[in-house]
Short mmCIF file of C-alpha atoms in Angstrom, two decimals:
data_model
loop_
_atom_site.label_atom_id
_atom_site.label_comp_id
_atom_site.label_asym_id
_atom_site.label_seq_id
_atom_site.Cartn_x
_atom_site.Cartn_y
_atom_site.Cartn_z
CA MET A 1 0.00 0.00 0.00
CA ALA A 2 2.76 2.41 0.99
CA SER A 3 4.70 1.65 -2.19
CA GLU A 4 1.58 2.36 -4.28
CA LYS A 5 1.13 5.70 -2.53
CA ALA A 6 4.78 6.60 -3.13
CA GLU A 7 4.37 5.68 -6.80
CA MET A 8 1.20 7.80 -7.07
CA ASP A 9 2.97 10.77 -5.48
CA ALA A 10 5.92 10.38 -7.85
CA LEU A 11 3.56 10.25 -10.86
CA LYS A 12 1.64 13.31 -9.59
CA LYS A 13 4.93 15.16 -9.25
CA GLU A 14 5.91 14.14 -12.78
CA CYS A 15 2.52 15.37 -14.10
CA ASP A 16 2.99 18.73 -12.36
CA GLY A 17 6.49 18.98 -13.82
CA LEU A 18 5.18 18.26 -17.32
CA ARG A 19 2.38 20.78 -16.85
CA ALA A 20 4.92 23.44 -15.90
CA GLN A 21 6.98 22.57 -19.00
CA ILE A 22 3.92 22.93 -21.24
CA GLU A 23 3.09 26.29 -19.66
CA ALA A 24 6.68 27.47 -20.17
CA ALA A 25 6.59 26.39 -23.84
CA ARG A 26 3.27 28.19 -24.35
CA LYS A 27 4.64 31.34 -22.72
CA ALA A 28 7.70 31.20 -24.99
CA VAL A 29 5.55 31.43 -28.16
CA ASN A 30 3.17 34.00 -26.62
CA ASP A 31 5.05 36.98 -28.05
CA THR A 32 2.13 39.41 -28.36
CA THR A 33 -1.46 39.88 -27.29
CA MET A 34 -4.42 39.75 -29.64
CA THR A 35 -5.33 43.30 -28.59
CA ALA A 36 -1.88 44.57 -29.57
CA ALA A 37 -1.82 42.60 -32.81
CA ALA A 38 -5.26 43.93 -33.82
CA SER A 39 -4.69 47.51 -32.66
CA GLY A 40 -4.10 48.74 -36.22
CA VAL A 41 -7.32 47.21 -37.54
CA ALA A 42 -10.24 49.58 -38.11
CA PRO A 43 -13.12 49.04 -35.68
CA VAL A 44 -16.24 47.30 -36.98
CA GLY A 45 -18.55 49.98 -35.57
CA ARG A 46 -22.02 49.19 -34.32
CA VAL A 47 -23.50 46.11 -36.01
CA GLN A 48 -27.25 46.55 -36.42
CA LEU A 49 -29.05 43.72 -38.17
CA LYS A 50 -32.73 43.82 -39.10
CA LEU A 51 -35.18 41.07 -38.28
CA ARG A 52 -36.24 39.81 -41.74
CA LYS A 53 -38.43 36.83 -40.87
CA THR A 54 -39.88 34.97 -37.94
CA LEU A 55 -40.44 31.30 -38.78
CA LYS A 56 -43.47 30.00 -36.90
CA GLY A 57 -44.54 26.38 -36.88
CA HIS A 58 -43.00 24.65 -33.90
CA LEU A 59 -45.20 24.13 -30.85
CA ALA A 60 -42.50 23.73 -28.21
CA LYS A 61 -38.93 24.70 -27.37
CA ILE A 62 -36.52 24.68 -30.30
CA TYR A 63 -33.24 23.03 -29.34
CA ALA A 64 -31.21 23.02 -32.55
CA MET A 65 -31.02 24.25 -36.13
CA HIS A 66 -28.62 23.70 -39.03
CA TRP A 67 -28.32 25.33 -42.46
CA SER A 68 -28.22 23.35 -45.68
CA ALA A 69 -25.18 23.80 -47.92
CA ASP A 70 -27.38 25.70 -50.43
CA SER A 71 -27.84 28.53 -47.85
CA ARG A 72 -31.57 28.46 -48.54
CA GLN A 73 -32.96 25.45 -46.72
CA MET A 74 -32.65 24.99 -42.99
CA VAL A 75 -33.69 22.28 -40.57
CA SER A 76 -34.84 22.88 -37.01
CA ALA A 77 -35.52 20.46 -34.16
CA SER A 78 -38.07 21.03 -31.43
CA GLN A 79 -39.28 19.07 -28.45
CA ASP A 80 -42.75 19.10 -30.02
CA GLY A 81 -41.33 15.94 -31.64
CA LYS A 82 -40.80 17.36 -35.10
CA LEU A 83 -37.95 18.28 -37.40
CA LEU A 84 -39.02 20.98 -39.83
CA VAL A 85 -37.18 21.76 -43.06
CA TRP A 86 -37.74 25.40 -44.08
CA ASP A 87 -37.35 27.39 -47.26
CA THR A 88 -35.89 30.47 -45.62
CA PHE A 89 -36.55 32.71 -48.66
CA THR A 90 -40.32 32.21 -48.51
CA GLY A 91 -40.68 31.10 -44.89
CA ASN A 92 -42.54 27.98 -46.03
CA LYS A 93 -42.14 24.56 -44.45
CA LEU A 94 -40.94 22.00 -47.00
CA VAL A 95 -40.79 18.81 -44.93
CA ALA A 96 -41.96 17.76 -41.48
CA VAL A 97 -40.20 14.75 -39.98
CA PRO A 98 -42.03 13.15 -37.03
CA LEU A 99 -39.63 11.81 -34.39
CA LYS A 100 -39.99 8.61 -32.37
CA SER A 101 -38.57 10.41 -29.36
CA ALA A 102 -39.56 14.04 -28.83
CA TRP A 103 -36.55 14.69 -26.55
CA VAL A 104 -34.36 15.92 -29.39
CA MET A 105 -31.18 17.94 -28.70
CA SER A 106 -29.38 18.08 -32.02
CA VAL A 107 -30.01 18.19 -35.74
CA ALA A 108 -27.79 18.23 -38.84
CA PHE A 109 -28.24 18.71 -42.59
CA ALA A 110 -26.08 16.58 -44.92
CA PRO A 111 -23.92 18.55 -47.41
CA SER A 112 -25.88 16.95 -50.29
CA GLY A 113 -29.20 18.19 -48.92
CA ASN A 114 -30.66 14.66 -49.15
CA LEU A 115 -30.38 13.64 -45.50
CA VAL A 116 -30.99 15.08 -42.06
CA ALA A 117 -29.99 13.53 -38.74
CA SER A 118 -31.15 14.12 -35.20
CA GLY A 119 -30.84 12.68 -31.72
CA GLY A 120 -31.23 13.48 -28.06
CA LEU A 121 -32.20 11.74 -24.84
CA ASP A 122 -32.93 8.52 -26.76
CA ASN A 123 -29.11 8.06 -27.13
CA ILE A 124 -29.69 7.33 -30.83
CA CYS A 125 -28.67 9.28 -33.90
CA THR A 126 -31.45 8.78 -36.46
CA VAL A 127 -30.77 9.60 -40.11
CA TYR A 128 -33.69 10.47 -42.41
CA ASN A 129 -33.92 10.69 -46.17
CA ILE A 130 -35.98 13.84 -46.79
CA LYS A 131 -35.97 13.54 -50.58
CA ALA A 132 -38.32 10.53 -50.50
CA THR A 133 -42.04 11.25 -51.04
CA SER A 134 -42.41 11.07 -47.28
CA PRO A 135 -39.37 11.25 -44.95
CA LYS A 136 -37.88 7.75 -44.53
CA THR A 137 -35.74 6.56 -41.62
CA LEU A 138 -32.49 5.53 -43.26
CA ARG A 139 -30.48 4.46 -40.19
CA GLU A 140 -30.69 4.37 -36.41
CA LEU A 141 -27.17 4.63 -35.01
CA ASP A 142 -27.43 3.07 -31.60
CA ALA A 143 -24.26 2.60 -29.54
CA HIS A 144 -23.91 5.66 -27.32
CA THR A 145 -24.65 5.06 -23.64
CA GLY A 146 -25.52 8.72 -23.04
CA TYR A 147 -27.67 11.39 -24.70
CA LEU A 148 -26.77 12.63 -28.16
CA SER A 149 -25.74 16.29 -27.90
CA CYS A 150 -24.47 17.06 -31.39
CA CYS A 151 -24.16 15.48 -34.83
CA ARG A 152 -22.54 16.61 -38.09
CA PHE A 153 -22.36 14.91 -41.51
CA LEU A 154 -19.06 14.55 -43.34
CA SER A 155 -20.89 13.19 -46.40
CA ASP A 156 -23.91 11.04 -47.19
CA SER A 157 -21.94 8.04 -45.97
CA GLU A 158 -20.30 9.34 -42.77
CA ILE A 159 -21.54 11.19 -39.71
CA LEU A 160 -19.90 12.35 -36.49
CA THR A 161 -21.75 12.35 -33.16
CA ALA A 162 -21.00 13.76 -29.69
CA SER A 163 -22.60 12.31 -26.60
CA GLY A 164 -23.20 12.65 -22.88
CA ASP A 165 -21.26 9.38 -22.48
CA THR A 166 -18.12 11.62 -22.94
CA THR A 167 -17.26 10.14 -26.36
CA CYS A 168 -17.50 11.25 -29.97
CA VAL A 169 -18.04 8.64 -32.68
CA LEU A 170 -17.51 8.51 -36.45
CA TRP A 171 -20.16 6.29 -38.07
CA ASP A 172 -20.35 4.53 -41.41
CA LEU A 173 -23.89 5.12 -42.67
CA GLU A 174 -23.68 2.29 -45.21
CA THR A 175 -23.27 -0.31 -42.46
CA GLY A 176 -24.61 1.63 -39.46
CA LYS A 177 -21.45 0.68 -37.54
CA GLN A 178 -18.97 2.77 -35.57
CA LYS A 179 -15.74 3.48 -37.47
CA VAL A 180 -13.82 5.38 -34.78
CA VAL A 181 -14.57 6.17 -31.14
CA TYR A 182 -12.88 9.30 -29.77
CA THR A 183 -12.34 9.02 -26.01
CA ASN A 184 -10.46 11.55 -23.89
CA HIS A 185 -13.03 13.88 -22.34
CA ILE A 186 -13.96 13.34 -18.69
CA GLY A 187 -17.29 15.17 -18.90
CA ASP A 188 -20.38 15.04 -21.13
CA CYS A 189 -19.49 16.03 -24.69
CA MET A 190 -21.74 18.97 -25.60
CA SER A 191 -20.75 20.10 -29.07
CA LEU A 192 -18.48 19.43 -32.01
CA ALA A 193 -17.40 21.20 -35.18
CA LEU A 194 -15.61 19.99 -38.30
CA SER A 195 -12.52 21.78 -39.61
CA PRO A 196 -12.81 23.51 -43.00
CA ASP A 197 -10.58 20.81 -44.56
CA MET A 198 -12.63 17.99 -42.95
CA ASN A 199 -9.52 16.26 -41.58
CA THR A 200 -9.90 17.27 -37.94
CA PHE A 201 -12.70 18.21 -35.59
CA ILE A 202 -13.07 19.95 -32.25
CA SER A 203 -15.25 19.08 -29.29
CA GLY A 204 -16.34 20.96 -26.20
CA ALA A 205 -17.46 19.23 -23.02
CA CYS A 206 -18.65 19.55 -19.43
CA ASP A 207 -15.06 19.00 -18.22
CA SER A 208 -14.66 22.65 -19.41
CA LEU A 209 -12.07 21.53 -21.96
CA ALA A 210 -11.99 21.88 -25.74
CA LYS A 211 -10.15 19.22 -27.69
CA LEU A 212 -8.83 18.91 -31.22
CA TRP A 213 -9.00 15.45 -32.80
CA ASP A 214 -7.58 13.86 -35.93
CA LEU A 215 -10.54 12.23 -37.69
CA ARG A 216 -8.45 9.55 -39.33
CA GLU A 217 -6.08 8.60 -36.51
CA GLY A 218 -8.76 8.86 -33.86
CA ASN A 219 -6.61 10.49 -31.20
CA CYS A 220 -6.72 13.79 -29.35
CA LYS A 221 -4.12 16.21 -30.76
CA GLN A 222 -4.57 19.27 -28.53
CA THR A 223 -6.43 20.22 -25.37
CA PHE A 224 -7.46 23.75 -24.46
CA SER A 225 -8.29 24.73 -20.90
CA GLY A 226 -9.33 28.06 -19.40
CA HIS A 227 -13.09 27.88 -19.05
CA THR A 228 -14.43 27.44 -15.53
CA SER A 229 -17.69 25.70 -16.50
CA ASP A 230 -19.28 23.50 -19.20
CA ILE A 231 -18.47 24.33 -22.83
CA ASN A 232 -21.82 24.37 -24.64
CA ALA A 233 -20.79 25.56 -28.08
CA ILE A 234 -17.70 25.37 -30.24
CA SER A 235 -16.80 26.55 -33.71
CA PHE A 236 -13.83 26.73 -36.07
CA PHE A 237 -12.52 30.09 -37.23
CA PRO A 238 -12.98 30.14 -41.05
CA SER A 239 -9.20 29.93 -41.58
CA GLY A 240 -9.08 26.68 -39.58
CA ASN A 241 -6.22 28.02 -37.42
CA ALA A 242 -8.29 29.03 -34.39
CA ILE A 243 -11.40 27.94 -32.54
CA ILE A 244 -14.09 29.79 -30.60
CA THR A 245 -15.81 28.29 -27.55
CA GLY A 246 -18.86 29.39 -25.57
CA SER A 247 -19.43 28.32 -21.98
CA ASP A 248 -21.77 28.39 -18.97
CA ASP A 249 -19.13 30.60 -17.29
CA CYS A 250 -20.66 33.52 -19.31
CA SER A 251 -17.64 33.83 -21.59
CA CYS A 252 -16.52 32.96 -25.10
CA LYS A 253 -12.84 32.32 -25.79
CA MET A 254 -10.62 32.12 -28.84
CA TYR A 255 -7.85 29.53 -28.86
CA ASP A 256 -5.13 29.51 -31.51
CA LEU A 257 -4.19 26.02 -32.69
CA ARG A 258 -0.66 27.04 -33.69
CA ALA A 259 0.11 28.89 -30.46
CA ASP A 260 -1.68 26.07 -28.57
CA GLN A 261 -3.33 28.52 -26.16
CA GLU A 262 -6.06 31.02 -25.44
CA VAL A 263 -5.58 34.29 -27.33
CA MET A 264 -8.78 36.16 -26.52
CA ASP A 265 -11.57 36.19 -23.96
CA TYR A 266 -15.00 37.65 -24.73
CA THR A 267 -16.72 38.68 -21.51
CA ASP A 268 -18.89 41.54 -20.37
CA THR A 269 -19.26 42.10 -16.63
CA THR A 270 -22.87 43.22 -17.12
CA LEU A 271 -23.69 40.09 -19.12
CA ASN A 272 -24.40 37.48 -16.48
CA ALA A 273 -25.75 34.62 -18.59
CA GLY A 274 -24.33 31.39 -19.96
CA VAL A 275 -23.50 30.98 -23.64
CA THR A 276 -25.75 28.39 -25.28
CA SER A 277 -24.65 28.52 -28.90
CA LEU A 278 -22.40 30.36 -31.31
CA ALA A 279 -21.81 31.02 -34.99
CA LEU A 280 -19.20 33.04 -36.89
CA SER A 281 -19.56 35.36 -39.85
CA ASN A 282 -17.80 34.14 -43.01
CA SER A 283 -14.84 36.46 -42.43
CA GLY A 284 -14.61 35.35 -38.79
CA ARG A 285 -14.71 38.98 -37.66
CA LEU A 286 -18.12 38.69 -35.97
CA ILE A 287 -19.13 36.14 -33.37
CA PHE A 288 -22.86 35.62 -32.90
CA ALA A 289 -23.33 34.10 -29.45
CA GLY A 290 -26.69 33.01 -28.05
CA TYR A 291 -27.11 33.51 -24.31
CA ASP A 292 -29.47 32.54 -21.52
CA ASP A 293 -30.57 36.21 -21.28
CA PHE A 294 -32.83 35.65 -24.36
CA ASN A 295 -30.46 37.63 -26.61
CA CYS A 296 -27.88 36.89 -29.26
CA HIS A 297 -24.87 39.15 -28.65
CA ILE A 298 -22.45 40.08 -31.42
CA TRP A 299 -18.72 40.28 -30.63
CA ASP A 300 -15.82 41.66 -32.65
CA SER A 301 -13.48 38.66 -32.64
CA LEU A 302 -10.29 40.76 -33.10
CA LYS A 303 -10.95 43.54 -30.61
CA GLY A 304 -12.86 41.48 -28.06
CA GLU A 305 -15.60 44.10 -27.86
CA LYS A 306 -19.36 43.67 -27.97
CA VAL A 307 -20.60 45.38 -31.12
CA GLY A 308 -24.29 44.52 -31.28
CA VAL A 309 -27.22 42.53 -30.00
CA LEU A 310 -30.12 40.67 -31.61
CA SER A 311 -33.08 40.91 -29.28
CA GLY A 312 -36.58 39.73 -30.01
CA HIS A 313 -36.89 36.30 -28.45
CA ASP A 314 -38.71 35.93 -25.16
CA ASN A 315 -36.89 32.85 -23.92
CA ARG A 316 -33.41 31.33 -24.06
CA VAL A 317 -31.67 31.51 -27.46
CA SER A 318 -30.76 27.83 -27.89
CA CYS A 319 -29.16 27.78 -31.33
CA THR A 320 -27.54 30.14 -33.83
CA GLY A 321 -26.35 29.54 -37.36
CA VAL A 322 -24.83 31.43 -40.29
CA PRO A 323 -25.45 29.95 -43.76
CA ALA A 324 -22.57 29.03 -46.09
CA ASP A 325 -23.05 32.20 -48.16
CA GLY A 326 -22.73 34.29 -44.99
CA MET A 327 -25.73 36.41 -45.92
CA GLY A 328 -27.39 36.48 -42.50
CA VAL A 329 -27.82 34.72 -39.20
CA CYS A 330 -30.59 32.57 -37.79
CA THR A 331 -31.46 32.33 -34.10
CA GLY A 332 -33.69 29.64 -32.61
CA SER A 333 -35.20 29.84 -29.16
CA TRP A 334 -37.14 28.09 -26.43
CA ASP A 335 -39.96 30.52 -27.33
CA SER A 336 -40.59 28.12 -30.29
CA PHE A 337 -39.64 30.65 -32.98
CA LEU A 338 -36.75 30.94 -35.41
CA LYS A 339 -35.69 34.42 -36.47
CA LEU A 340 -33.68 35.41 -39.55
CA TRP A 341 -31.55 38.55 -39.38
CA ASN A 342 -29.26 40.44 -41.75
#
């Protein structure tokens, strides 16, 4: 027993030593601050977007939305037990997908526009073909032992899921089997995002850590700490060199993958609400972050200043999304409405 304790202490000491080394290495490359580097950049000014449309049709809290690659269609998921596919130009509903389990937490549109996937407290990721005359269940991906918090298609044959069982999984939709299981988090996995080149992805979890993974090798490449509570939302910077996270600790952060550390913190002392969701403009200059205070706040990613607010919902903003063409932003809320702004 004593020898085991001595061994544990020695290992703990070694871990602390390694941690100190990592910190020293990070400090060595931290040659400037984001504020200093961006000081020469012209300010964005006040960002005022107009509410263009309110999409009404859901009868309960909306938990997730995702744009189609064509920047026109969008799918939303509500705990009324429906997925609705919208034509955002007209505001019409194109498809309604009834769900077996109403407790949905996530939804995704395939790049092809043929498939949508959703999942939630049923622990299953269900993939639907929405191009059939009536929506057909294509696959039920059933292996997670915790709720499904996020899913994203790579193609019509592969999908990535994040779960409350702390893992992320890459699935083969042809066989319905798991290809790779990504394990490293020690808290519920809440969100994931694919890199622009589709070779890596990032995940945020309730262990307040963000991790970068290699899709093909299946191992964790980088870990980013700094948040003091659950990370609810995560997104890649359009360049693929940085990531943005949003957390229950009321802050968003930017981490640089090359510097391997936090480079910017987006907080407002008067803003005492958790971040539920986030989306970036196509340039990466604006961060649209949904909060528990019923608003979507707009941040200037370079200056770290709040430059606008989208207010109009009368409950928590649960999801935000910017389409591929970057022509606007959509917010979805527990008030059962989706709003389109630009």
